[in-house]
PDB file of C-alpha atoms in Angstrom:
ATOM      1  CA  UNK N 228     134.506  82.998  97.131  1.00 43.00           C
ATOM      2  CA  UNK N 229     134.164  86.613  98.241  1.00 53.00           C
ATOM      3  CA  UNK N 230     135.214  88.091  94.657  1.00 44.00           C
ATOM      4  CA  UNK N 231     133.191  85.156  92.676  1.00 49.00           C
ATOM      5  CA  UNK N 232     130.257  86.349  94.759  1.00 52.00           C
ATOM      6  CA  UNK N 233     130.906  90.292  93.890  1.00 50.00           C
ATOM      7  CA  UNK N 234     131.302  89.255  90.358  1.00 47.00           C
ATOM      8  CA  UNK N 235     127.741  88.118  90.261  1.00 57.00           C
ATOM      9  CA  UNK N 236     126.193  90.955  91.316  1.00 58.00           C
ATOM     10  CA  UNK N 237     128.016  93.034  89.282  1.00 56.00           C
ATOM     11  CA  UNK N 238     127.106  91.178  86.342  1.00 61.00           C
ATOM     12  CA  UNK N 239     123.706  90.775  87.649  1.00 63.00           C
ATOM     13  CA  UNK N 240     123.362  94.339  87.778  1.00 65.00           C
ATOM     14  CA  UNK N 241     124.938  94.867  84.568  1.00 80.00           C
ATOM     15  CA  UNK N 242     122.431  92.976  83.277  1.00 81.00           C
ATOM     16  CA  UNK N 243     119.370  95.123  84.870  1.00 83.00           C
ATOM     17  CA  UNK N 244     120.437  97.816  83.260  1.00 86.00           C
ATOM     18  CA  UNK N 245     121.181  96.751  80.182  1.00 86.00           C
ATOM     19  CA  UNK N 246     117.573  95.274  79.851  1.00 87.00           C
ATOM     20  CA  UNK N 247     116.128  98.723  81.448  1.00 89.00           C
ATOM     21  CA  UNK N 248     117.902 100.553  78.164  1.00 90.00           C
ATOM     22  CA  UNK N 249     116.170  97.738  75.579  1.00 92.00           C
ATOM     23  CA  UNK N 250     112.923  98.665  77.046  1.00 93.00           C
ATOM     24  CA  UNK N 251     113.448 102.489  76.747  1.00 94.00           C
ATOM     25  CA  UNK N 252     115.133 101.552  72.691  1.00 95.00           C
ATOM     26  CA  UNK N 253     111.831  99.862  72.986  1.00 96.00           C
ATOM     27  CA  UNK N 254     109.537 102.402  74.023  1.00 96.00           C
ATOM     28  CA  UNK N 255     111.593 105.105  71.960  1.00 97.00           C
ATOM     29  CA  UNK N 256     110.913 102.736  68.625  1.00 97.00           C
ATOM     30  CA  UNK N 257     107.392 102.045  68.944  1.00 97.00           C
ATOM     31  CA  UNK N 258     106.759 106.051  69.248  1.00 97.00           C
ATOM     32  CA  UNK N 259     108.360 106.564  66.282  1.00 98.00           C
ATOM     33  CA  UNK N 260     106.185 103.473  64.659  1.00 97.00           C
ATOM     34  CA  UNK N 261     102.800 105.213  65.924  1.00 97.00           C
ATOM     35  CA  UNK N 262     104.376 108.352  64.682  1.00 97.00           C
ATOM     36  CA  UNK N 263     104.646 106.794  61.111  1.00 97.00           C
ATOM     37  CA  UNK N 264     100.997 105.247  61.561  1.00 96.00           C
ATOM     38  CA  UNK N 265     102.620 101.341  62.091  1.00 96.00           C
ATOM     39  CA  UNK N 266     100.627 100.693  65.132  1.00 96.00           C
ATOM     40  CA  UNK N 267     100.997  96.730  64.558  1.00 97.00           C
ATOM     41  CA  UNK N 268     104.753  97.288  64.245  1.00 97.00           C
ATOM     42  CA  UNK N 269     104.697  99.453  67.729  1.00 97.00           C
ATOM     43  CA  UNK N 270     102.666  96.956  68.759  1.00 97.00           C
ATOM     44  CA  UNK N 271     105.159  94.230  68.415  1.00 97.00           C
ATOM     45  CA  UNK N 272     108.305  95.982  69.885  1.00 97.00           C
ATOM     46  CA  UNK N 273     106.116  97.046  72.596  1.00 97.00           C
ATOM     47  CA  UNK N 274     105.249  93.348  73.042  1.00 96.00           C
ATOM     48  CA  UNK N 275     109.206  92.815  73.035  1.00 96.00           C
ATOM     49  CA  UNK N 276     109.703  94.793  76.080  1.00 95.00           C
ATOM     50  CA  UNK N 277     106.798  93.310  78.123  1.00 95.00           C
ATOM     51  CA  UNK N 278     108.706  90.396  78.344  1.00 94.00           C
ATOM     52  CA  UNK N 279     111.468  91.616  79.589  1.00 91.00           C
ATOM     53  CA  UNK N 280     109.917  94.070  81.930  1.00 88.00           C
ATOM     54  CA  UNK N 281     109.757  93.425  85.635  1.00 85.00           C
ATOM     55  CA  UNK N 282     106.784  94.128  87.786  1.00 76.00           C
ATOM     56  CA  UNK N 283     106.300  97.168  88.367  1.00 84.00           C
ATOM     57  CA  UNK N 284     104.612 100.910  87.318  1.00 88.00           C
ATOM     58  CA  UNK N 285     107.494 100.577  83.882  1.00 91.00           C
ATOM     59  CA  UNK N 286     105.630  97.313  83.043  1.00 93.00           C
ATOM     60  CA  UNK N 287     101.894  99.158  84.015  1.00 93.00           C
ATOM     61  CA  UNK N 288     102.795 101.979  81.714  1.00 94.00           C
ATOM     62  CA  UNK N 289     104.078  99.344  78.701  1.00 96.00           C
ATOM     63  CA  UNK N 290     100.892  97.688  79.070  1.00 96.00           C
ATOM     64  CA  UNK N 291      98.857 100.924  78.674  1.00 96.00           C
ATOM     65  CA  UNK N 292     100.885 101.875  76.164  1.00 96.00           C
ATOM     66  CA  UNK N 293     100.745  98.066  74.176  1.00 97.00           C
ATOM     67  CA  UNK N 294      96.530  97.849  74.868  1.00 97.00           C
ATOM     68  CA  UNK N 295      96.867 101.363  73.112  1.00 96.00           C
ATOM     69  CA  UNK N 296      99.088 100.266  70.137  1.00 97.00           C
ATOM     70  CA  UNK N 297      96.698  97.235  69.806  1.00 97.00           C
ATOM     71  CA  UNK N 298      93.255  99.386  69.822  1.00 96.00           C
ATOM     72  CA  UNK N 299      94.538 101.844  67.038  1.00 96.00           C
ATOM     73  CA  UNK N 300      95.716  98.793  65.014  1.00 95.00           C
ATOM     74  CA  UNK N 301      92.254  96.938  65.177  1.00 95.00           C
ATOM     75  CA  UNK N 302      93.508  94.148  67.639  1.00 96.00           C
ATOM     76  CA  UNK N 303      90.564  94.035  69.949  1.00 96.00           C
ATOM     77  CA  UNK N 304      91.506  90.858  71.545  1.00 96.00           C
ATOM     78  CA  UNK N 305      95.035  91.746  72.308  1.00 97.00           C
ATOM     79  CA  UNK N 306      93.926  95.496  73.615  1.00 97.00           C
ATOM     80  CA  UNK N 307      91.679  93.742  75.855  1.00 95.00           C
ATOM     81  CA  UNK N 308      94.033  91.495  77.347  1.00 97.00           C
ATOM     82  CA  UNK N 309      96.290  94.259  77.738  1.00 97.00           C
ATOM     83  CA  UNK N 310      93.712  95.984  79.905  1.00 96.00           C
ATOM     84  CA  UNK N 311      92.764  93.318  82.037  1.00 95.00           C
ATOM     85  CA  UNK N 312      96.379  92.389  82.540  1.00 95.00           C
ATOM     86  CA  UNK N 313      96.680  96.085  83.383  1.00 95.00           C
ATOM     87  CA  UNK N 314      93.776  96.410  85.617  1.00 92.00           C
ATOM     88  CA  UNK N 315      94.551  93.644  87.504  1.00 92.00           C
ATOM     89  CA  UNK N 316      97.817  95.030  88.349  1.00 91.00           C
ATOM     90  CA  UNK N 317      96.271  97.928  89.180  1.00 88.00           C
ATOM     91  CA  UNK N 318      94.261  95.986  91.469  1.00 84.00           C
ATOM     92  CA  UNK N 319      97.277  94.227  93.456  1.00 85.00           C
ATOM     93  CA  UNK N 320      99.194  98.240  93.812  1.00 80.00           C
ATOM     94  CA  UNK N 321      95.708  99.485  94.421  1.00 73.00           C
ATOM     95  CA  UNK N 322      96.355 103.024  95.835  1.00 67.00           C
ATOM     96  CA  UNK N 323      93.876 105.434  97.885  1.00 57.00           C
ATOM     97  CA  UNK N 324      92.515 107.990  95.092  1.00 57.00           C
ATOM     98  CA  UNK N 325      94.317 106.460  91.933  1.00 65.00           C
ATOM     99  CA  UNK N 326      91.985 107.901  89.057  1.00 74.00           C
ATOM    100  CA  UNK N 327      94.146 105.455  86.574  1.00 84.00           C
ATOM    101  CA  UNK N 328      91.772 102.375  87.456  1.00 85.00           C
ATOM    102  CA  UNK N 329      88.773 103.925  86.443  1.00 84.00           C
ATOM    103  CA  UNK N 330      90.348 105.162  83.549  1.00 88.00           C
ATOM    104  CA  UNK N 331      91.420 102.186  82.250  1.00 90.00           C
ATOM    105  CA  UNK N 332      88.070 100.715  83.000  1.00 89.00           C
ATOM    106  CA  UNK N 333      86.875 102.948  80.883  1.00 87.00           C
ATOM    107  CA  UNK N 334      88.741 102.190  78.332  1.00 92.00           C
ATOM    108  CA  UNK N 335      88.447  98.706  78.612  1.00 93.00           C
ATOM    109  CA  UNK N 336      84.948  99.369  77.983  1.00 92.00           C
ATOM    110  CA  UNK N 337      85.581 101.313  74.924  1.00 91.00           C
ATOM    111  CA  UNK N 338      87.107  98.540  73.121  1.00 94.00           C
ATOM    112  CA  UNK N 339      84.269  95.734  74.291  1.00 92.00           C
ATOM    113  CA  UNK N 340      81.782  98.195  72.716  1.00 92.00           C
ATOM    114  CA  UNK N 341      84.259  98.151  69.844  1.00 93.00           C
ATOM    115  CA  UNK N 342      84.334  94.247  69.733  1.00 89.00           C
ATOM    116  CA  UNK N 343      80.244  94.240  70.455  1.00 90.00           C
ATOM    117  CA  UNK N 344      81.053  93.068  73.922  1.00 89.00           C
ATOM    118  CA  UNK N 345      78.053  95.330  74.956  1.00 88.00           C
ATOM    119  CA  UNK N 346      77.525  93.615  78.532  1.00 88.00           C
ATOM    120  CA  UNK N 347      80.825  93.316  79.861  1.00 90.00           C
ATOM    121  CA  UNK N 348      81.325  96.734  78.809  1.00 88.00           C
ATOM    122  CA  UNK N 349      78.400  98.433  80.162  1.00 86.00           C
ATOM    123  CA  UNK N 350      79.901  96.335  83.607  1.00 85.00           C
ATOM    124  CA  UNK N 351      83.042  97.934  83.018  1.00 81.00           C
ATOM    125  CA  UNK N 352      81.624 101.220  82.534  1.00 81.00           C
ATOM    126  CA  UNK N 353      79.710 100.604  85.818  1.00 81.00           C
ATOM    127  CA  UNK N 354      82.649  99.944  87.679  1.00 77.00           C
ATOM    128  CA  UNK N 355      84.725 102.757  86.573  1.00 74.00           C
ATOM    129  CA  UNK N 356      81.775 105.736  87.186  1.00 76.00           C
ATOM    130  CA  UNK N 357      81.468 103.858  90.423  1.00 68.00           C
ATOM    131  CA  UNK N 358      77.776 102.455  90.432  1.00 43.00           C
ATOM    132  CA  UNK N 359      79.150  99.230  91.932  1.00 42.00           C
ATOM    133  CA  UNK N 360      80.762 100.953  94.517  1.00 51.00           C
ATOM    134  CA  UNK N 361      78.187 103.234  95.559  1.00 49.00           C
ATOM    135  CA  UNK N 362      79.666 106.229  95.210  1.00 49.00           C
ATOM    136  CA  UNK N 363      77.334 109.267  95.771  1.00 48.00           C
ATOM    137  CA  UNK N 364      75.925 110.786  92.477  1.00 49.00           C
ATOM    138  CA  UNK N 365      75.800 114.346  93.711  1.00 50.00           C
ATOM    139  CA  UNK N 366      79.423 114.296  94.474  1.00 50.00           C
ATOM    140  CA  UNK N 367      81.100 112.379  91.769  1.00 51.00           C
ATOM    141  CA  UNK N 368      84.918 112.426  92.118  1.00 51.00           C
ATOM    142  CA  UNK N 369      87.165 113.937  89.377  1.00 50.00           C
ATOM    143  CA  UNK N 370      87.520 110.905  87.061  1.00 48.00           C
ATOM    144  CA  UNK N 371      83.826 109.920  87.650  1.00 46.00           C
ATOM    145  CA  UNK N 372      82.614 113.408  85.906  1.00 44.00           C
ATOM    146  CA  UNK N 373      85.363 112.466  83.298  1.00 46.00           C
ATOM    147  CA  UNK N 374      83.744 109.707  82.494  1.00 48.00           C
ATOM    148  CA  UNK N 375      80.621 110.969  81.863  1.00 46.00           C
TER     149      UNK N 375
END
């Protein structure tokens, strides 16, 4: 019983591993697709490893990196549910000073103006230079004078 359990988590660990290398052949391959102006293929392998990513900042970054793939190759839709799948993330890790949320507000935004979304992106946009949370306009923070 001992050794059957050890077994398990050997293979069980094997296995975490093995899928943490697929994403990396993933991320590695969808480079080289962007690189050779394929975003839909990057697009798709990208796709491939959000499925098997877990929760966490790898899966953040292959969303960012998938919304990306999907704005270059004209897929509005699929950019923007990239984003919000993103952002809400974001949301549930929500760290003290993290500039990342209001830039991926912003370019959430960017691709509703794209897709003639004009008021949920001037929302965004709101959100992300920090009208709706009333930060100070005579001392913007760092990604707020980005923004603009």
């Amino acid at each position: 019983m001992r050794l059957a359990g050890r077994m398990e988590r050997i293979g069980t660990e094997t296995a975490f591993e093995a899928a943490a290398r697929a994403r990396a052949l993933f991320r590695h391959a969808a480079r080289r697709a962007l690189a050779v102006h394929s975003p839909d293929r990057a697009l798709v392998v990208l796709e491939r490893a959000l499925a098997m990513a877990p929760g966490d900042t790898e899966r953040r970054l292959l969303l960012e990196e998938a919304a990306s793939a999907a704005r270059i190759s004209g897929r509005l839709d699929v950019a923007e549910q990239h984003l919000r799948a993103l952002l809400a993330e974001e949301d549930e890790a929500a760290e003290p000073g993290d500039d990342q949320r209001d830039r991926h507000r912003a370019q959430l935004a960017s691709v509703l103006l794209m897709a003639h979304h004009n008021a949920e992106a001037l929302d965004e946009l709101e959100s992300a230079v920090g009208f709706a949370a009333g930060v100070d306009a005579g001392d913007p923070e760092p990604s707020t004078t980005e923004l603009i």
